Every structure is written in structure tokens, then in C-alpha cells.
Coordinates of C-alpha atoms in Angstrom, one line a residue:
X984 CA 12.4 -25.6 -35.5
X985 CA 9.4 -23.0 -35.4
X986 CA 6.5 -24.6 -32.9
X987 CA 3.4 -24.7 -34.2
X988 CA 0.8 -21.6 -33.5
X989 CA -1.9 -23.4 -31.6
X990 CA -5.1 -21.7 -32.0
X991 CA -9.4 -22.9 -30.8
X992 CA -10.5 -25.7 -33.0
X993 CA -12.8 -23.5 -35.6
X994 CA -10.6 -20.7 -35.8
X995 CA -8.3 -23.4 -37.2
X996 CA -10.4 -24.8 -39.6
X997 CA -11.6 -21.9 -41.1
X998 CA -7.7 -20.0 -41.2
X999 CA -6.8 -23.4 -43.0
X1000 CA -9.7 -22.9 -45.1
X1001 CA -9.7 -19.2 -46.5
X1002 CA -6.0 -19.0 -47.1
X1003 CA -5.5 -21.9 -49.3
X1004 CA -4.7 -20.7 -52.7
X1005 CA -7.7 -20.2 -55.1
X1006 CA -6.5 -22.5 -57.8
X1007 CA -6.2 -25.2 -54.6
X1008 CA -8.6 -28.3 -54.5
X1009 CA -11.1 -27.8 -51.8
X1010 CA -9.9 -28.8 -48.2
X1011 CA -10.7 -32.5 -46.0
X1012 CA -12.2 -31.4 -42.8
X1013 CA -12.5 -33.3 -39.6
X1014 CA -14.1 -32.2 -37.0
X1015 CA -16.4 -34.3 -33.8
X1016 CA -15.6 -34.2 -30.6
X1017 CA -13.2 -35.3 -27.8
X1018 CA -14.0 -36.4 -24.6
X1019 CA -12.9 -38.5 -21.1
X1020 CA -14.1 -42.3 -21.2
X1021 CA -17.6 -40.9 -19.1
X1022 CA -18.6 -38.3 -22.3
X1023 CA -17.0 -35.2 -20.1
X1024 CA -14.4 -32.2 -21.6
X1025 CA -10.9 -32.7 -20.7
X1026 CA -8.9 -30.1 -18.6
X1027 CA -7.1 -29.6 -22.1
X1028 CA -6.9 -31.8 -25.3
X1029 CA -5.4 -31.5 -28.5
X1030 CA -6.2 -33.1 -32.3
X1031 CA -2.8 -33.3 -34.5
X1032 CA -2.2 -34.4 -37.9
X1033 CA 0.6 -36.2 -38.2
X1034 CA 2.3 -37.7 -41.6
X1035 CA 3.2 -41.1 -40.1
X1036 CA 6.3 -42.0 -42.0
X1037 CA 8.3 -38.5 -40.4
X1038 CA 5.9 -37.9 -37.8
X1039 CA 5.6 -34.1 -38.4
X1040 CA 2.8 -32.3 -37.9
X1041 CA 0.9 -30.6 -40.5
X1042 CA -1.6 -29.1 -38.4
X1043 CA -2.9 -29.2 -34.6
X1044 CA -6.0 -27.9 -33.2
X1045 CA -7.0 -27.3 -29.7
X1046 CA -9.6 -29.1 -28.6
X1047 CA -12.9 -26.5 -27.1
X1048 CA -13.8 -26.6 -23.8
X1049 CA -17.1 -28.1 -24.4
X1050 CA -15.2 -31.2 -26.2
X1051 CA -15.5 -30.1 -30.1
X1052 CA -12.7 -29.6 -32.1
X1053 CA -12.2 -29.6 -36.1
X1054 CA -8.9 -29.5 -38.3
X1055 CA -8.4 -28.9 -41.6
X1056 CA -5.8 -30.2 -44.3
X1057 CA -5.3 -29.5 -48.2
X1058 CA -2.9 -33.0 -47.5
X1059 CA -3.9 -36.1 -49.1
X1060 CA -2.4 -40.1 -48.5
X1061 CA -1.1 -41.5 -45.6
X1062 CA -2.3 -40.0 -42.5
X1063 CA -2.1 -40.0 -39.1
X1064 CA -4.7 -37.9 -36.4
X1065 CA -3.5 -38.2 -32.9
X1066 CA -6.0 -37.2 -30.6
X1067 CA -4.0 -36.4 -27.1
X1068 CA -5.7 -35.2 -23.5
X1069 CA -4.0 -34.3 -19.8
X1070 CA -4.2 -37.9 -17.5
X1071 CA -5.3 -39.8 -21.0
X1072 CA -3.2 -42.1 -23.1
X1073 CA -3.7 -40.6 -26.5
X1074 CA -5.2 -42.4 -29.6
X1075 CA -4.2 -42.6 -33.4
X1076 CA -6.2 -42.8 -36.0
X1077 CA -4.9 -43.5 -39.7
X1078 CA -6.5 -41.8 -42.0
X1079 CA -6.0 -42.1 -46.2
X1080 CA -7.5 -38.6 -47.5
X1081 CA -8.4 -37.4 -51.2
X1082 CA -9.9 -34.6 -50.6
X1083 CA -12.9 -32.9 -50.7
X1084 CA -14.2 -34.6 -47.9
X1085 CA -15.8 -34.2 -44.7
X1086 CA -15.4 -36.7 -41.4
X1087 CA -16.9 -36.5 -38.6
X1088 CA -15.3 -38.7 -35.8
X1089 CA -15.9 -38.8 -32.1
X1090 CA -13.0 -40.2 -29.5
X1091 CA -13.0 -40.9 -26.3
X1092 CA -9.6 -41.0 -25.1
X1093 CA -8.8 -44.2 -22.3
X1094 CA -7.4 -43.3 -18.6
X1095 CA -3.7 -43.8 -17.7
X1096 CA -2.9 -47.2 -15.8
X1097 CA -1.1 -46.3 -13.4
X1098 CA 1.4 -48.1 -11.3
X1099 CA 0.9 -50.0 -8.1
X1100 CA 4.2 -49.0 -6.8
X1101 CA 5.2 -45.8 -6.6
X1102 CA 8.2 -45.2 -4.6
X1103 CA 10.2 -45.5 -7.5
X1104 CA 8.6 -42.3 -8.9
X1105 CA 11.2 -39.6 -10.5
X1106 CA 11.0 -36.0 -11.9
X1107 CA 12.1 -34.7 -14.9
X1108 CA 12.1 -31.1 -16.1
X1109 CA 13.6 -28.3 -16.9
X1110 CA 16.1 -28.2 -14.8
X1111 CA 17.7 -31.3 -16.6
X1112 CA 16.2 -30.5 -19.7
X1113 CA 14.1 -33.5 -19.4
X1114 CA 16.6 -36.3 -19.7
X1115 CA 15.4 -39.6 -18.5
X1116 CA 18.5 -41.3 -17.4
X1117 CA 19.0 -37.5 -14.4
X1118 CA 15.4 -37.9 -12.9
X1119 CA 15.1 -37.1 -9.6
X1120 CA 13.3 -39.3 -7.0
X1121 CA 10.0 -37.6 -5.0
X1122 CA 10.1 -38.3 -1.3
X1123 CA 7.0 -40.3 0.6
X1124 CA 5.4 -37.8 3.1
X1125 CA 3.9 -38.9 6.1
X1126 CA 0.8 -37.9 4.7
X1127 CA 1.2 -40.5 1.8
X1128 CA 2.1 -37.6 -0.9
X1129 CA 5.2 -37.1 -2.5
X1130 CA 7.4 -34.2 -3.2
X1131 CA 10.4 -33.1 -4.3
X1132 CA 11.7 -29.3 -4.6
X1133 CA 13.6 -27.7 -7.4
X1134 CA 15.3 -24.6 -7.5
X1135 CA 14.8 -22.2 -10.7
X1136 CA 15.5 -18.6 -11.9
X1137 CA 12.4 -19.0 -14.1
X1138 CA 8.6 -17.6 -13.1
X1139 CA 7.8 -21.5 -14.1
X1140 CA 9.0 -25.0 -13.9
X1141 CA 7.7 -27.5 -16.0
X1142 CA 7.9 -30.7 -14.8
X1143 CA 6.5 -34.5 -16.0
X1144 CA 7.0 -37.6 -13.7
X1145 CA 8.7 -40.9 -15.0
X1146 CA 7.8 -44.7 -14.1
X1147 CA 3.7 -43.3 -12.9
X1148 CA 2.1 -44.7 -15.9
X1149 CA 4.6 -47.5 -17.1
X1150 CA 8.6 -47.4 -17.0
X1151 CA 10.2 -45.0 -19.3
X1152 CA 6.7 -43.3 -19.6
X1153 CA 6.9 -39.5 -18.6
X1154 CA 3.5 -37.7 -18.2
X1155 CA 1.8 -34.9 -15.8
X1156 CA 1.8 -34.9 -12.3
X1157 CA -1.3 -34.4 -10.0
X1158 CA -0.3 -30.9 -8.9
X1159 CA 0.1 -28.0 -11.8
X1160 CA -1.0 -24.7 -12.4
X1161 CA -1.7 -25.0 -16.1
X1162 CA 0.0 -27.8 -19.0
X1163 CA 1.9 -27.6 -22.0
X1164 CA 1.9 -30.3 -25.0
X1165 CA 5.2 -32.1 -24.8
X1166 CA 5.4 -32.8 -28.3
X1167 CA 5.4 -36.2 -27.9
X1168 CA 1.7 -37.5 -27.0
X1169 CA 1.5 -36.1 -23.0
X1170 CA 1.5 -33.3 -21.5
X1171 CA 3.8 -31.4 -18.8
X1172 CA 2.9 -29.7 -15.4
X1173 CA 3.5 -26.2 -15.1
X1174 CA 4.1 -25.0 -10.9
X1175 CA 4.9 -21.0 -10.4
X1176 CA 8.1 -20.7 -8.7
X1177 CA 8.1 -18.4 -5.7
X1178 CA 11.3 -17.1 -4.1
X1179 CA 13.7 -19.2 -6.6
X1180 CA 11.9 -22.6 -5.1
X1181 CA 9.0 -24.7 -6.5
X1182 CA 7.8 -27.6 -4.7
X1183 CA 6.6 -30.9 -7.1
X1184 CA 3.3 -32.4 -5.0
X1185 CA 1.8 -35.7 -5.8
X1186 CA -0.6 -37.0 -4.8
X1187 CA -1.4 -40.7 -5.2
X1188 CA -5.6 -40.5 -3.9
X1189 CA -6.1 -37.5 -6.7
X1190 CA -4.8 -40.5 -9.5
X1191 CA -8.6 -41.6 -11.7
X1192 CA -8.0 -45.7 -11.2
X1193 CA -11.1 -46.6 -12.7
X1194 CA -10.7 -48.8 -15.4
X1195 CA -11.4 -47.6 -19.1
X1196 CA -11.6 -47.8 -22.3
X1197 CA -10.5 -46.3 -26.5
X1198 CA -13.9 -45.6 -28.5
X1199 CA -13.3 -44.2 -31.9
X1200 CA -16.4 -43.7 -33.5
X1201 CA -16.9 -42.2 -37.3
X1202 CA -20.5 -40.9 -38.0
X1203 CA -20.8 -42.4 -40.8
X1204 CA -19.2 -45.9 -39.8
X1205 CA -19.9 -47.4 -44.1
X1206 CA -17.3 -44.6 -44.7
X1207 CA -13.8 -45.7 -46.7
X1208 CA -11.9 -43.8 -44.0
X1209 CA -14.3 -45.9 -41.3
X1210 CA -13.6 -49.0 -42.6
X1211 CA -9.9 -48.5 -43.3
X1212 CA -9.7 -47.5 -40.1
X1213 CA -11.3 -50.1 -38.8
X1214 CA -8.8 -52.4 -40.4
X1215 CA -5.6 -51.0 -39.5
X1216 CA -7.1 -51.8 -35.9
X1217 CA -8.2 -55.0 -36.3
X1218 CA -4.8 -55.7 -38.0
X1219 CA -3.0 -54.1 -35.7
X1220 CA -4.6 -56.0 -31.9
X1221 CA -3.6 -59.4 -34.0
X1222 CA 0.2 -58.6 -33.9
X1223 CA 0.0 -57.4 -30.8
X1224 CA -1.3 -60.5 -30.1
X1225 CA 1.8 -62.3 -31.1
X1226 CA 4.1 -59.4 -29.7
X1227 CA 2.1 -59.7 -26.3
X1228 CA 2.7 -63.6 -25.8
X1229 CA 6.4 -62.8 -27.0
X1230 CA 7.4 -60.8 -24.7
X1231 CA 5.3 -62.9 -21.8
X1232 CA 6.9 -65.9 -23.5
X1233 CA 10.1 -64.2 -22.6
X1234 CA 9.3 -62.9 -19.0
X1235 CA 8.8 -66.8 -18.0
X1236 CA 11.8 -67.9 -20.0
X1237 CA 9.9 -70.8 -21.8
X1238 CA 9.3 -70.6 -25.7
X1239 CA 6.9 -68.8 -27.5
X1240 CA 4.0 -71.3 -28.2
X1241 CA 1.7 -68.9 -30.5
X1242 CA -1.1 -70.2 -32.3
X1243 CA -1.4 -68.6 -35.6
X1244 CA -4.5 -70.2 -37.0
X1245 CA -7.2 -68.2 -35.6
X1246 CA -5.6 -65.0 -37.3
X1247 CA -4.5 -66.7 -40.7
X1248 CA -8.4 -67.7 -41.2
X1249 CA -9.6 -64.7 -40.2
X1250 CA -7.2 -62.3 -42.9
X1251 CA -8.1 -65.2 -45.5
X1252 CA -11.7 -64.6 -45.2
X1253 CA -11.4 -60.5 -45.1
X1254 CA -9.2 -61.2 -48.4
X1255 CA -11.7 -63.2 -50.1
X1256 CA -14.5 -60.9 -49.5
X1257 CA -12.5 -57.2 -49.8
X1258 CA -12.9 -55.7 -52.9
X1259 CA -11.5 -52.0 -52.1
X1260 CA -7.9 -52.3 -53.5
X1261 CA -6.3 -50.2 -50.4
X1262 CA -8.2 -52.8 -47.9
X1263 CA -6.6 -55.3 -50.1
X1264 CA -3.4 -54.3 -50.2
X1265 CA -3.3 -53.7 -46.1
X1266 CA -4.2 -56.9 -45.8
X1267 CA -1.8 -58.1 -48.2
X1268 CA 1.0 -56.2 -46.1
X1269 CA -0.5 -57.8 -43.1
X1270 CA 0.1 -61.2 -44.4
X1271 CA 3.8 -60.7 -45.2
X1272 CA 4.3 -59.6 -41.4
X1273 CA 2.6 -62.7 -40.3
X1274 CA 4.4 -64.7 -42.8
X1275 CA 7.8 -63.2 -41.4
X1276 CA 6.7 -63.8 -37.8
X1277 CA 5.6 -67.7 -38.1
X1278 CA 2.4 -67.8 -39.8
X1279 CA 1.2 -70.8 -42.0
X1280 CA 0.7 -67.8 -44.8
X1281 CA -0.5 -69.6 -48.0
X1282 CA 1.7 -68.9 -50.5
X1283 CA -0.5 -67.6 -53.5
X1284 CA -1.0 -64.9 -51.4
X1285 CA 2.7 -63.9 -51.1
X1286 CA 2.4 -64.3 -54.4
X1287 CA -0.8 -61.9 -54.4
X1288 CA 1.6 -59.6 -52.2
X1289 CA 4.3 -59.8 -54.6
X1290 CA 2.4 -58.6 -57.5
X1291 CA -1.1 -56.4 -56.0
X1292 CA 1.0 -53.8 -53.6
X1293 CA 1.8 -50.8 -56.2
X1294 CA 5.0 -48.9 -55.2
X1295 CA 2.9 -45.9 -54.5
X1296 CA 0.8 -47.5 -52.3
X1297 CA 0.1 -45.4 -49.0
X1298 CA 0.2 -47.8 -46.5
X1299 CA 4.5 -47.9 -47.2
X1300 CA 3.5 -44.6 -45.1
X1301 CA 2.8 -46.6 -41.9
X1302 CA 6.1 -47.8 -40.7
X1303 CA 4.3 -50.9 -38.7
X1304 CA 2.5 -51.8 -41.6
X1305 CA 5.2 -52.2 -43.7
X1306 CA 8.4 -52.5 -41.8
X1307 CA 11.3 -52.3 -44.6
X1308 CA 11.1 -50.7 -48.3
X1309 CA 12.8 -53.9 -48.7
X1310 CA 9.9 -56.5 -47.5
X1311 CA 8.3 -57.2 -51.1
X1312 CA 11.6 -58.2 -52.8
X1313 CA 12.4 -60.4 -49.8
X1314 CA 8.9 -61.9 -49.9
X1315 CA 9.7 -62.5 -53.8
X1316 CA 12.7 -64.4 -53.1
X1317 CA 11.3 -67.1 -50.6
X1318 CA 8.8 -68.3 -53.3
X1319 CA 12.2 -68.7 -55.6
X1320 CA 14.7 -70.2 -52.7
X1321 CA 12.1 -72.1 -49.9
X1322 CA 13.8 -72.1 -46.8
X1323 CA 15.8 -70.0 -47.1
X1324 CA 16.5 -67.0 -44.1
X1325 CA 16.8 -63.5 -45.1
X1326 CA 21.2 -63.9 -44.2
X1327 CA 21.1 -66.7 -47.1
X1328 CA 18.9 -65.2 -49.2
X1329 CA 20.9 -61.7 -49.5
X1330 CA 24.3 -63.7 -50.1
X1331 CA 22.6 -63.7 -53.4
X1332 CA 23.5 -60.9 -55.7
X1333 CA 20.7 -60.8 -57.9
X1334 CA 18.7 -60.8 -54.8
X1335 CA 20.3 -57.5 -54.0
X1336 CA 19.9 -56.1 -57.1
X1337 CA 16.0 -56.7 -57.4
X1338 CA 15.8 -55.1 -54.1
X1339 CA 17.6 -52.2 -55.2
X1340 CA 15.5 -51.9 -58.5
X1341 CA 12.5 -52.1 -56.4
X1342 CA 13.7 -49.0 -54.0
X1343 CA 14.0 -47.2 -57.2
X1344 CA 11.2 -47.4 -58.5
X1345 CA 9.8 -46.2 -54.8
X1346 CA 12.3 -42.9 -54.5
X1347 CA 10.8 -42.6 -58.3
X1348 CA 7.1 -42.7 -57.8
X1349 CA 5.9 -42.7 -54.2
X1350 CA 4.8 -39.5 -53.0
X1351 CA 5.8 -39.6 -49.4
X1352 CA 9.3 -38.0 -48.7
X1353 CA 9.6 -40.4 -45.9
X1354 CA 9.5 -42.9 -48.0
X1355 CA 11.7 -42.0 -50.2
X1356 CA 14.3 -41.4 -48.3
X1357 CA 13.8 -44.8 -46.2
X1358 CA 14.4 -46.2 -50.0
X1359 CA 17.1 -44.2 -51.0
X1360 CA 18.6 -45.4 -47.3
X1361 CA 17.3 -49.4 -47.6
X1362 CA 19.2 -49.3 -50.5
X1363 CA 22.5 -48.2 -49.5
X1364 CA 22.4 -51.1 -46.9
X1365 CA 21.7 -53.3 -49.9
X1366 CA 24.4 -51.6 -52.4
X1367 CA 26.9 -52.0 -49.7
X1368 CA 26.1 -56.0 -49.6
X1369 CA 27.3 -55.8 -53.2
X1370 CA 30.3 -54.0 -52.8
X1371 CA 29.4 -51.3 -54.6
X1372 CA 30.6 -48.8 -52.5
X1373 CA 30.9 -46.5 -55.5
X1374 CA 26.9 -46.9 -56.5
X1375 CA 26.4 -47.0 -52.5
X1376 CA 28.2 -43.6 -51.7
X1377 CA 26.0 -42.0 -54.9
X1378 CA 22.9 -43.2 -52.8
X1379 CA 24.4 -41.7 -49.6
X1380 CA 25.3 -38.8 -50.8
X1381 CA 21.5 -38.2 -52.7
X1382 CA 19.8 -39.1 -49.3
X1383 CA 21.8 -36.2 -47.5
X1384 CA 21.3 -33.8 -49.9
X1385 CA 17.2 -34.0 -50.3
X1386 CA 16.8 -35.4 -47.1
X1387 CA 19.2 -34.2 -44.3
X1388 CA 16.8 -34.4 -41.4
X1389 CA 15.8 -37.9 -42.1
X1390 CA 16.5 -40.3 -39.2
X1391 CA 18.4 -42.9 -41.1
X1392 CA 21.3 -40.0 -42.2
X1393 CA 22.6 -40.5 -38.7
X1394 CA 22.7 -44.0 -38.8
X1395 CA 23.9 -44.5 -42.0
X1396 CA 27.0 -42.2 -40.7
X1397 CA 27.3 -44.2 -38.0
X1398 CA 27.4 -47.6 -40.2
X1399 CA 29.4 -46.2 -43.1
X1400 CA 31.0 -43.2 -43.2
X1401 CA 34.7 -43.4 -43.9
X1402 CA 35.7 -41.3 -40.8
X1403 CA 32.8 -43.0 -38.7
X1404 CA 33.7 -43.7 -35.3
X1405 CA 33.6 -47.5 -35.0
X1406 CA 36.0 -48.7 -37.6
X1407 CA 38.3 -51.5 -37.9
X1408 CA 42.1 -50.1 -37.9
X1409 CA 40.2 -46.7 -35.8
X1410 CA 41.9 -46.6 -31.9
X1411 CA 38.9 -46.8 -29.9
X1412 CA 38.3 -43.3 -28.1
X1413 CA 39.6 -42.0 -25.4
X1414 CA 36.4 -43.0 -22.5
X1415 CA 35.3 -43.2 -19.1
X1416 CA 32.6 -45.5 -18.0
X1417 CA 32.0 -45.7 -14.2
X1418 CA 31.2 -49.4 -13.4
X1419 CA 27.8 -50.4 -12.4
X1420 CA 27.1 -50.7 -8.9
X1421 CA 29.9 -49.5 -7.8
X1422 CA 31.0 -45.8 -8.8
X1423 CA 34.5 -45.7 -7.6
X1424 CA 35.4 -47.5 -9.9
X1425 CA 35.7 -46.7 -14.0
X1426 CA 37.2 -48.3 -17.0
X1427 CA 39.1 -46.4 -19.3
X1428 CA 40.7 -47.2 -23.0
X1429 CA 44.0 -46.8 -20.8
X1430 CA 43.0 -49.3 -17.8
X1431 CA 42.0 -51.9 -20.7
X1432 CA 45.2 -51.7 -22.9
X1433 CA 47.0 -55.0 -23.2
X1434 CA 43.2 -56.9 -23.0
X1435 CA 41.4 -57.9 -26.0
X1436 CA 37.8 -57.0 -25.0
X1437 CA 34.4 -56.8 -26.5
X1438 CA 32.4 -52.9 -26.2
X1439 CA 28.7 -53.6 -26.0
X1440 CA 26.2 -51.2 -26.2
X1441 CA 22.9 -52.6 -24.7
X1442 CA 19.8 -52.3 -23.3
X1443 CA 17.7 -54.6 -21.2
X1444 CA 14.4 -52.4 -23.8
X1445 CA 16.0 -53.7 -26.6
X1446 CA 15.0 -57.0 -28.3
X1447 CA 18.1 -57.6 -30.6
X1448 CA 19.8 -57.2 -27.8
X1449 CA 18.4 -59.8 -26.0
X1450 CA 18.6 -61.8 -28.8
X1451 CA 22.1 -62.0 -28.5
X1452 CA 22.5 -62.9 -25.3
X1453 CA 23.2 -66.5 -26.1
X1454 CA 25.8 -66.5 -28.6
X1455 CA 27.5 -63.4 -25.9
X1456 CA 27.2 -66.0 -23.2
X1457 CA 28.4 -69.0 -25.3
X1458 CA 31.5 -66.9 -26.5
X1459 CA 32.9 -65.7 -23.1
X1460 CA 32.2 -69.2 -21.4
X1461 CA 34.5 -70.8 -24.8
X1462 CA 37.2 -68.0 -24.7
X1463 CA 37.2 -66.4 -21.0
X1464 CA 40.3 -68.4 -20.4
X1465 CA 41.7 -67.5 -23.5
X1466 CA 41.1 -64.0 -22.3
X1467 CA 38.6 -62.3 -23.6
X1468 CA 36.6 -59.8 -21.7
X1469 CA 33.4 -58.2 -22.2
X1470 CA 32.1 -54.7 -21.2
X1471 CA 28.3 -54.4 -21.8
X1472 CA 27.6 -50.6 -21.4
X1473 CA 24.0 -50.1 -20.6
X1474 CA 21.5 -47.4 -22.2
X1475 CA 19.2 -48.3 -19.4
X1476 CA 17.2 -45.7 -17.6
X1477 CA 18.3 -46.7 -14.4
X1478 CA 21.2 -48.9 -13.1
X1479 CA 18.0 -51.8 -11.4
X1480 CA 16.9 -52.3 -14.8
X1481 CA 19.9 -53.8 -15.5
X1482 CA 20.1 -55.6 -11.6
X1483 CA 17.4 -56.7 -12.3
X1484 CA 17.5 -58.3 -15.7
X1485 CA 21.1 -59.8 -14.6
X1486 CA 19.0 -61.6 -11.7
X1487 CA 17.2 -63.7 -14.1
X1488 CA 17.9 -66.0 -17.4
X1489 CA 21.1 -64.4 -18.1
X1490 CA 23.7 -63.5 -15.5
X1491 CA 25.8 -61.4 -18.1
X1492 CA 28.9 -62.4 -15.6
X1493 CA 31.4 -59.9 -17.1
X1494 CA 32.4 -56.0 -16.9
X1495 CA 29.6 -53.9 -17.1
X1496 CA 29.2 -49.7 -16.8
X1497 CA 25.9 -47.9 -17.1
X1498 CA 25.4 -44.6 -18.9
X1499 CA 22.7 -41.6 -17.9
X1500 CA 21.4 -40.1 -20.2
X1501 CA 20.6 -42.8 -22.7
X1502 CA 21.5 -41.9 -26.5
X1503 CA 21.5 -38.0 -25.2
X1504 CA 24.5 -38.9 -23.2
X1505 CA 28.1 -37.0 -24.2
X1506 CA 29.8 -40.8 -24.0
X1507 CA 27.0 -42.1 -26.9
X1508 CA 28.0 -39.1 -28.8
X1509 CA 31.3 -39.7 -28.5
X1510 CA 30.8 -43.0 -29.7
X1511 CA 28.2 -42.3 -32.4
X1512 CA 25.8 -44.6 -30.8
X1513 CA 22.4 -43.7 -31.9
X1514 CA 21.2 -47.1 -32.5
X1515 CA 21.7 -50.7 -30.4
X1516 CA 23.3 -53.6 -30.1
X1517 CA 26.4 -52.0 -31.1
X1518 CA 29.8 -54.0 -30.7
X1519 CA 33.5 -53.2 -31.2
X1520 CA 36.2 -55.6 -30.3
X1521 CA 39.3 -53.8 -29.1
X1522 CA 42.5 -55.5 -29.2
X1523 CA 45.5 -54.9 -26.7
X1524 CA 47.0 -52.2 -28.4
X1525 CA 43.5 -50.2 -28.5
X1526 CA 42.4 -50.4 -31.6
X1527 CA 39.4 -51.5 -33.3
X1528 CA 39.6 -55.6 -34.8
X1529 CA 36.0 -56.2 -35.9
X1530 CA 32.1 -54.4 -35.4
X1531 CA 29.0 -54.8 -35.5
X1532 CA 27.9 -57.4 -38.3
X1533 CA 31.0 -59.6 -37.5
X1534 CA 30.3 -59.7 -33.6
X1535 CA 26.7 -60.5 -34.1
X1536 CA 25.0 -64.1 -34.3
X1537 CA 26.8 -67.1 -35.3
X1538 CA 29.5 -64.9 -36.9
X1539 CA 30.6 -63.9 -32.8
X1540 CA 32.5 -66.6 -32.3
X1541 CA 34.4 -67.0 -35.5
X1542 CA 35.8 -63.3 -34.8
X1543 CA 37.0 -63.7 -31.7
X1544 CA 38.8 -67.0 -31.8
X1545 CA 40.4 -65.6 -35.1
X1546 CA 40.9 -62.8 -32.7
X1547 CA 42.6 -64.3 -29.5
X1548 CA 46.5 -65.4 -28.6
X1549 CA 45.6 -69.5 -29.8
X1550 CA 45.6 -71.9 -26.5

């Protein structure tokens, strides 16, 4: 893919405006400043205009040395404006554009919140293609600094530090001759190479640990774009409070007790007083999310959502708002069948057909190609539930032809393609998985012959994986004496993540393997693992007996019992 040219702020705005076709509508121009929390310019900063449904950049502007920026676009509908800067967390501002307009927006970025423990900081870089799984640990020196020597035949080497701003987050270091954007919201440090070597020096004393906050300021706070951004930020804050509470309860090994009452009250007040159709749609989407998470949303509000959110709403583009394109159909089905969960609802062929009909409307009417691609992919899932394989294949072929780069293409291939690797009746691929904590032991297809085993791909950072723990433990406790073995394959960033997890509530007293490189590892590509959790039950002859849905939740125990020898 060609890289975007990065040019100064005012040049970019002039260039985009001047090169639009004569018949094109005037563009939206967004301008303002990007500064640090105290109002000073940053070492290096950019402004990026992105499509939310794909993350694809529409335009990018380099922030001027004095902090000013300008960016222009003819795009309409939902977009994200992302502000990034060295040593600072990026800020994301949603906008619904309808040019022409001029928007003046000032941003002060928040500094990174650095970790307290530095002894596990690792470096990734050009030498390992920035692979988290093969990062190299820095060595602590007597003067308190940390260093790592790297070899390179190039003139420069780029690197990032992992674990400095939280687990799994890679950011620039304190040592650099310059910085480059990493295409993911952060920056890489660049060092000169001399005589084939470069030494990374990380100096903790240079970290600015002062508390800071992000500030987003529209010069016209009463404009629609400003009100939309404020409302979006508020609804996300409501939902973050729930997920933070959920994470906290999980870490305490406690049940979740979350009080939705203030949120439901505030949401109801906003809905009652709002006249802007776009803001009402956002609040209705949020009501559906709160209802799904256990909030007591009145059925009249849910019914309004099913009536008033149109298929061409720009909020469908914001994935963390809309979740799945089938959400409205699910909400409508719950109104007709109160008390039933999604699994029971979608056993009803009428519900599934309504979902597919709605997805067809979304594909026909929504202007965002990312939303249309998601709708087609979701339709494949629903048609599979109906066992309408012919129509499901038609949708899949259309997805491949019209949106070959859509993220869901790889997922659908791994789940439904006739020649997929993990399918019932196929022989499990020839594998070699190194045992967790003992590199002298490896599990292979040959070594597992004669056993019935569950091959489980998981990670400690994967919420649905953790949700499977009660059923996995119950199944193992019940069936280990009948010969069941479980081989859990971790896609964590470090083996220590698994060791620490197993010291908690879930001991996982079975076989374990660790694969460096996560999804990019050759083993994961071999098994077509592009999402987790994934599972395959393998029989004594090495052939697959069951996969995925048959091995989840309350279906797991029954599938295993049918596949093992009678007691």
C-alpha cells in the first residue's frame, strides 16, 4: 500500500482545496492547535482523518513547529480525527461531516502514564519487524539507565519500548535522533548506526510523570459537530465505567455489582430533551448497549430505537457504538420474546430472516463501504444458522469480490471456507508446540496420537477466552479420568502472562504451550488463527471431531462426552 505523503499543515489544506475538481462541493477545513498539557508545542505531532469502520486514513497533516495545523477533506458522514504526538497518548474525536464548513478545534494531548516497574521493559524494532513476541529485554546499568545493543547493516535503526506505558503498548523511547509515526497512534525512536551497531539507552529520569489530562476545545461549542463530539465522549465514559468495574471485579475474583441507575437516568434526560436527529440516534444506540449490559432500559426506549435508527445512520460507522449491524433486529426480537437470550432468539428462523432482510437494507443504503462489508459478513453468519449454504456462499462471494480487504474476509474463510484448516473430518496439521516453562518439551501431532485432546487457542487478554474458563474446568474435572487431555496454546505477549494468570482463580491443570509472535507466528498462520478463542477436538487418529461452537459454553461437555470412550 502506498504511504501517504506528509506535508505541512497549511500547505496540505491549500493543496487539498486547490486540487478538488471544479464541480466538487467545497471541502470541510479543520484547523486549530495541537499542544502539550501546559500549552507548549510537541517534539513531533500529526493530525489524521480516518474512516472509523476501516481505520483507513483519508488525509494526514504534519503539525507545525508552533503547534498549528490545518486539514481539509471533501468526505462526508462519520469520520475520526486522530491527534498524535511524541510522548503523549493519542486523542480521537468523532465527527459527522456535511461540507462545506470550517471547524476550529484546539487539542491538548495527555502525557503517557508510565508504569512503575521498569525491569521488564523490552524493545522491538527493525531487527524483528516490531514483533511483540520476540522483543528483547533491556539491561539495567549501575547509573539507573537501561541499555540494549542491536546490530544493523542500515544507517539507522527504529525501535519502540514495550511495557513502559502499560502491557502490550509500544511507544517511543527517551533516546532518539528523530521520530517517525508508527501508523498506529504512537511513534518510533530512530537512532544512528555506527560500525554496524546502535545502542538503545532508556533513561527513566527523563520521563515526565506529572499528571495530565486531555483537553478538546471547539472554538464554537454550540455547533453541531461540537455537540456530537461531547455526546459521544459522554456515552463512551458511561460505558467505560461499566467495563472498568467489570475488570476490577474480575481481578478481585468477585462478582460484578454495577449500578446503572445514574446512567439510565442521565440517558433518559438527554433523550427527552434532544431535538437533533443525529444526537437522538447516538443516545438510542447507547440505550441498546446499556440494555445488553444489564441496564434497566424501558422497553419504550428500545422500541423507539428499532423505529428511529435508520439503515443509513452515520453512527453505524462507529463500531464501538453500533457493535453489530444486526443489533436492531436483536432488540426487536427481544421485545417479541422477552427473557430469551441471543442463542435462543436466533434459533427462530423468523428472527434470522428478519436480520438478513435488515442487513440487505444496510448494504443497499449505507454510504460507508466498511459498514456494507460488515453487513455482508454478518449475513453470512445468519444464513449459516438457517443452513442456507447456497445463499450464504453467494454473500461470501460478493464480499470477496467487492471488499477483498475487509477484515472479516479472513475470519469468514477460517470459519466457513470448504478447505479451511480446522474442519470436522480433516487431519490436524502437523505441528510442533513448545511447552510453556520447559523448552525441552514439545507437543506434536505424532506425540498426541492415541489421545483425545482439546486444542484450545486463547490468551489472558481475551475476555471471551476467560469466559470459557468455568466450562473448561468443569469438563476437565469430569472427563480427565476418561482420557480427555487439553492443550492450551497461548497467544499472550510473554509466557509470564500465563504463569501469573494460572496463579489466580483458574489453575488450568492441563498441558500448555506458548507461541511467540502471537497472530503473526508461523504456527498461527498454519492453523488459520485470526481470532480467538478457537478450539478443535482431535481424536486418537489425529482427525478433527468438532470445532468452535460445538466446544463452547454449555455445549462443550456434551460434545466431549460423545467423543470419549464410555466409562
